[in-house]
Short mmCIF file of C-alpha atoms and ligand atoms in Angstrom, two decimals:
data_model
loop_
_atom_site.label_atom_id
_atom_site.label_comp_id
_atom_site.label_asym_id
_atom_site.label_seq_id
_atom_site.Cartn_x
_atom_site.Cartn_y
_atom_site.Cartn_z
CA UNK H 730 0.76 61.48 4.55
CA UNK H 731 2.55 61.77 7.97
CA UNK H 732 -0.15 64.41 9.13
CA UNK H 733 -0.70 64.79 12.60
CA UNK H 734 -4.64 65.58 13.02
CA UNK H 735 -5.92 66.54 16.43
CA UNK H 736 -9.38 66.57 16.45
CA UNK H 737 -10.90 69.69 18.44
CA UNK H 738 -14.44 68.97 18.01
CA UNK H 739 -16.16 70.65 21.21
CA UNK H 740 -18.01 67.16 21.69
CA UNK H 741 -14.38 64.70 21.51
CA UNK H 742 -12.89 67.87 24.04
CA UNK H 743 -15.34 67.73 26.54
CA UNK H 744 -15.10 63.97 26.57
CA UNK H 745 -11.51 63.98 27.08
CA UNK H 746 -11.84 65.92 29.84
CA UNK H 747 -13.95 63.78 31.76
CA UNK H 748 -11.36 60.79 30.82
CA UNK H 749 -8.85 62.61 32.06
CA UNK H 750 -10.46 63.33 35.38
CA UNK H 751 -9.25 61.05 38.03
CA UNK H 752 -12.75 61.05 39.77
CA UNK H 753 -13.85 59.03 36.80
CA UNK H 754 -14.68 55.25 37.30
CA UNK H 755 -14.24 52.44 35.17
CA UNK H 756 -17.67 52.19 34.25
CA UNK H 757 -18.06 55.59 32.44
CA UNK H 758 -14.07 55.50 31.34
CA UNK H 759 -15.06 52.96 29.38
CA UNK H 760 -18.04 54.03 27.73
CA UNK H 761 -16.08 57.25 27.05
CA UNK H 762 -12.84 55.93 25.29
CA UNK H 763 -15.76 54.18 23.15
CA UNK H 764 -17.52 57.28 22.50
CA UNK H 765 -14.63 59.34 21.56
CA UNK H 766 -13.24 56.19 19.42
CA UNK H 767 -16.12 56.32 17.43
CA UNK H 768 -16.03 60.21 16.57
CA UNK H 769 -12.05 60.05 15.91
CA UNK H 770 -13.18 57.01 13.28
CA UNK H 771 -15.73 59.59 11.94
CA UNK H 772 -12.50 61.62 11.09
CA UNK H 773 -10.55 59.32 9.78
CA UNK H 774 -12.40 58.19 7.57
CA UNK H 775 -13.30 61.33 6.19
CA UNK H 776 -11.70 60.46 2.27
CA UNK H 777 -12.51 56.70 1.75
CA UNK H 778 -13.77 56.55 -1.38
CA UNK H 779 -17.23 56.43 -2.65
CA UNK H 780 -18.88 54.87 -5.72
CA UNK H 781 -22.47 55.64 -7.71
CA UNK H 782 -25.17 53.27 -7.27
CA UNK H 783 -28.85 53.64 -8.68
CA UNK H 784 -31.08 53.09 -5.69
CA UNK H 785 -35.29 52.96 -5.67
CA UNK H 786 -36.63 54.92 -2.96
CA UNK H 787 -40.72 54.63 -2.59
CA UNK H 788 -40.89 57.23 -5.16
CA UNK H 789 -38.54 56.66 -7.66
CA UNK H 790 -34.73 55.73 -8.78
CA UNK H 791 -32.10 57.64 -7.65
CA UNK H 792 -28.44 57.84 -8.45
CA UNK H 793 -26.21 57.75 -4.87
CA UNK H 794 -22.96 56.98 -3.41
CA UNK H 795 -21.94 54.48 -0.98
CA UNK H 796 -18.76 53.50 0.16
CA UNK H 797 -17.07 52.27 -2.34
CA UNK H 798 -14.66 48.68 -0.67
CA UNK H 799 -15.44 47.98 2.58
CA UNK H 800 -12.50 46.05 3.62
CA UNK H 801 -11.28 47.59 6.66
CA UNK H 802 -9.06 46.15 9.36
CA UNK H 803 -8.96 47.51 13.02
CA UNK H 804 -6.29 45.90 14.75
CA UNK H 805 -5.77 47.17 18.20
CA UNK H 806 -2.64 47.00 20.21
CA UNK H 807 -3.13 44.67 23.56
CA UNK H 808 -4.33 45.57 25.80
CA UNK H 809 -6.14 48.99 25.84
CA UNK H 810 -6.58 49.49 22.18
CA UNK H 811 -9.66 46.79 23.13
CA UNK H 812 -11.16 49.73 24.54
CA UNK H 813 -11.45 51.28 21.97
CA UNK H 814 -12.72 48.74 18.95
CA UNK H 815 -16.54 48.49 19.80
CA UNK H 816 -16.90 52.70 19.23
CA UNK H 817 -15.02 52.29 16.04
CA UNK H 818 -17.05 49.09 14.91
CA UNK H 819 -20.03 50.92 15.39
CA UNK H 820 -19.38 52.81 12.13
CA UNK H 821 -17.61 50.03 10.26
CA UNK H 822 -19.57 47.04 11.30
CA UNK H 823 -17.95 45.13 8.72
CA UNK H 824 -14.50 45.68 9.52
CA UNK H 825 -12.34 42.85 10.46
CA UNK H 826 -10.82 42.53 13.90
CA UNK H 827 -6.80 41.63 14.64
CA UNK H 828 -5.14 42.36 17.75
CA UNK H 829 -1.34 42.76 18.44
CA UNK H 830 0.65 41.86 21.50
CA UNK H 831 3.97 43.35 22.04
CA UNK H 832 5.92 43.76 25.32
CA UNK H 833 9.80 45.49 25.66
CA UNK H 834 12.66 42.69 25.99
CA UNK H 835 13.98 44.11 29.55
CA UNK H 836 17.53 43.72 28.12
CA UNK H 837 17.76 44.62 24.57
CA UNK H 838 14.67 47.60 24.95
CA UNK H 839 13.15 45.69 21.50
CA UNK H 840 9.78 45.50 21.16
CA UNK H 841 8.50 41.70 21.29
CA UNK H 842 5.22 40.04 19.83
CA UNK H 843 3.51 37.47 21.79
CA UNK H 844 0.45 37.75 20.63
CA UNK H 845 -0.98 38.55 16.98
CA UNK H 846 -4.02 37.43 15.35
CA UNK H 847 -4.66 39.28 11.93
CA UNK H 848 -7.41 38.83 9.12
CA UNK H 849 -6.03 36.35 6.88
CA UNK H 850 -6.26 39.51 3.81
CA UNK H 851 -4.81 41.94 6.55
CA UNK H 852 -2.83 42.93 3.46
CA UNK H 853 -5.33 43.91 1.04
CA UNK H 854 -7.54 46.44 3.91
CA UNK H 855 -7.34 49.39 5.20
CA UNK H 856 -6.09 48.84 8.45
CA UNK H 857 -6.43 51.19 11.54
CA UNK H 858 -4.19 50.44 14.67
CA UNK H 859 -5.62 51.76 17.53
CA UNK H 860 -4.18 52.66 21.04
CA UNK H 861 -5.40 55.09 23.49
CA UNK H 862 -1.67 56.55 24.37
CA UNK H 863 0.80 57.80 22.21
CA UNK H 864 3.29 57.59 24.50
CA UNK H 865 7.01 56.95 23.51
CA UNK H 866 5.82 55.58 20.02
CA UNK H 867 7.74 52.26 20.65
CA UNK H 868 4.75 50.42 20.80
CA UNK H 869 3.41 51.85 17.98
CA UNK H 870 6.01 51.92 15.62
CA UNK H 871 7.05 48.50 16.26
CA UNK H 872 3.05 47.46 15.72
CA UNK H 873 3.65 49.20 12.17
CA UNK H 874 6.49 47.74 11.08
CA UNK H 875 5.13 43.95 11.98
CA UNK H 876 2.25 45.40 10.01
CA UNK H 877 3.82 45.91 7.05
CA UNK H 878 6.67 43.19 6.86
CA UNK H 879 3.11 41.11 6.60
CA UNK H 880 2.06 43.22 3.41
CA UNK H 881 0.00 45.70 4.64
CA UNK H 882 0.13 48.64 2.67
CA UNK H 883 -2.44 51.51 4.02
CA UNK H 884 -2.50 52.52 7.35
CA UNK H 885 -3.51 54.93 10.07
CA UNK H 886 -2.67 55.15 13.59
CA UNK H 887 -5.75 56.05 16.24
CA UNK H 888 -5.30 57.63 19.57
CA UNK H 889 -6.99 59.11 22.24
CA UNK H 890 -3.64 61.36 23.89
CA UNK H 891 -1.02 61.94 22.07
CA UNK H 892 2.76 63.67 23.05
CA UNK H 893 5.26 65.13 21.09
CA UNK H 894 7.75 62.25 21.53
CA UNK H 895 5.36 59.11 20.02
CA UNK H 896 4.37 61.57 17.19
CA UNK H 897 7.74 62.73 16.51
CA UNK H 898 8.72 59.31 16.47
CA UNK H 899 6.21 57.81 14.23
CA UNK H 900 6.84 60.49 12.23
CA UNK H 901 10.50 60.07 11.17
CA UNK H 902 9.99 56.30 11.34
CA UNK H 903 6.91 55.86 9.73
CA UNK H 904 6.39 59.20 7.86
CA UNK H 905 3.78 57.18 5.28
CA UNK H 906 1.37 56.64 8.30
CA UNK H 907 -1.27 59.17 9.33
CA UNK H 908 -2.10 59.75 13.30
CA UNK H 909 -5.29 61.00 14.59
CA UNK H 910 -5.66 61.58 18.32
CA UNK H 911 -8.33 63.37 20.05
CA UNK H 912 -5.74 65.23 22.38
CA UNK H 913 -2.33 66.72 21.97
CA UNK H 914 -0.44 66.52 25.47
CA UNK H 915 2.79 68.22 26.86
CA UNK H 916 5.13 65.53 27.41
CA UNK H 917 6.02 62.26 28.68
CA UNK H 918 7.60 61.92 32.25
CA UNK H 919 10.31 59.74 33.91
CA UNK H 920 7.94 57.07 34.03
CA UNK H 921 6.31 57.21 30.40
CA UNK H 922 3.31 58.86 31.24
CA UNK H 923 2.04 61.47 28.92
CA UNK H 924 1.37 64.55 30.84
CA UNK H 925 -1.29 65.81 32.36
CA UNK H 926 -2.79 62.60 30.03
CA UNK H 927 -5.45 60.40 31.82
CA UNK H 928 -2.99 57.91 34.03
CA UNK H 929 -2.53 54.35 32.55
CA UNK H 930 -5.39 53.86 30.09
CA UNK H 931 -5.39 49.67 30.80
CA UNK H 932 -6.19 49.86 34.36
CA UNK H 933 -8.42 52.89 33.65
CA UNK H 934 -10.38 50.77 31.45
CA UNK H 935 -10.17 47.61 32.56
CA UNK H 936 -10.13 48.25 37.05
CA UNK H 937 -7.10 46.55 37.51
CA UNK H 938 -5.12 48.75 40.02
N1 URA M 430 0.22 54.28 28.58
C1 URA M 430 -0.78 54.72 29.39
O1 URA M 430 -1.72 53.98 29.67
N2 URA M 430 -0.71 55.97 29.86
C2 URA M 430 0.29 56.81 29.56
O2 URA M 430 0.28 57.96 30.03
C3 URA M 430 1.31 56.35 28.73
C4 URA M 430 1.25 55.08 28.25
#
């Protein structure tokens, strides 16, 4: 638990590169954070559990597996982790859906919820936040923490960049949570960019420079 896993597949790194590119319009930005959401979900989910079923095939009966509960949550964080929930839904179309507000109080730096609509058995899923930038973790780690003051037990955080100071941080504050991110970046600047990173992933997504 607490892993960091950066996933190097060559397919998810040439994909990041053309996010990253700032030649890249809104159109294909989007269907790439949806593409590479959907083969970071293929990761992540690599160890939920399976269970044997006897199946008939046109020839005969067969024993299989097949997943064994699907109740999955994926909860993005407003606004960009939107971006990212149609790739992800693709392989778990029977996930639920909750999103999560939150916005900084200018004066006391806390993270604030103002918006939060969860699947009324958020509590007994699996639940994968989701955010394209791991940026200075507040976000995140505040997103957690709401999470699991409502019950929820297992969780794993999604990302698209990551830097040292959001996984350090959700590290030591949330060391039971696994990340996954498809890129592991340098740093974060004055400004709370991740760098080099892809610019701000909301207007990026959603053309609202
Ligand atoms: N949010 C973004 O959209 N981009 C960053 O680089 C950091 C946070």
């Amino acid at each position: 638990m607490g892993e960091l896993y950066v996933i190097d597949h060559p397919l998810v790194v040439d994909k990041v590169s053309m996010l990253r590119n700032e030649e890249t319009g809104n159109k294909e930005f989007r269907e790439l954070v949806e593409e590479i959401a959907l083969l970071i979900c293929y990761e992540a989910t690599r160890n939920i559990a399976l269970k044997e079923v006897i199946i008939k095939t046109p020839i005969g009966f067969t024993q299989c597996k097949v997943i064994a509960d699907k109740k999955f949550a994926l909860i993005p964080i407003l606004r960009a982790g939107i971006g990212m929930t149609d790739g992800m839904l693709k392989l778990m179309p029977t996930a639920k859906v909750g999103h999560v507000g939150l916005y900084r109080d200018p004066e006391t730096l806390n993270p604030v919820e103002y918006y939060c609509k969860l699947p009324s058995d958020v509590e007994e899923r699996d639940v994968y936040i989701i955010d394209p930038m791991l940026a200075t973790g507040g976000t995140a780690s505040a997103a957690i923490q709401f999470l699991k003051e409502k019950g929820v037990k297992a969780m794993k955080f999604l990302c698209i960049i990551a830097c040292p100071e959001g996984v350090e941080r959700l590290k030591k504050e949330h060391p039971d949570v696994d990340i996954y991110t498809a890129a592991y970046d340098e740093k974060l600047n004055d400004h709370g960019y991740i760098v080099p990173g892809l610019g701000d992933a909301g207007d990026r997504l959603f053309g609202t420079k």
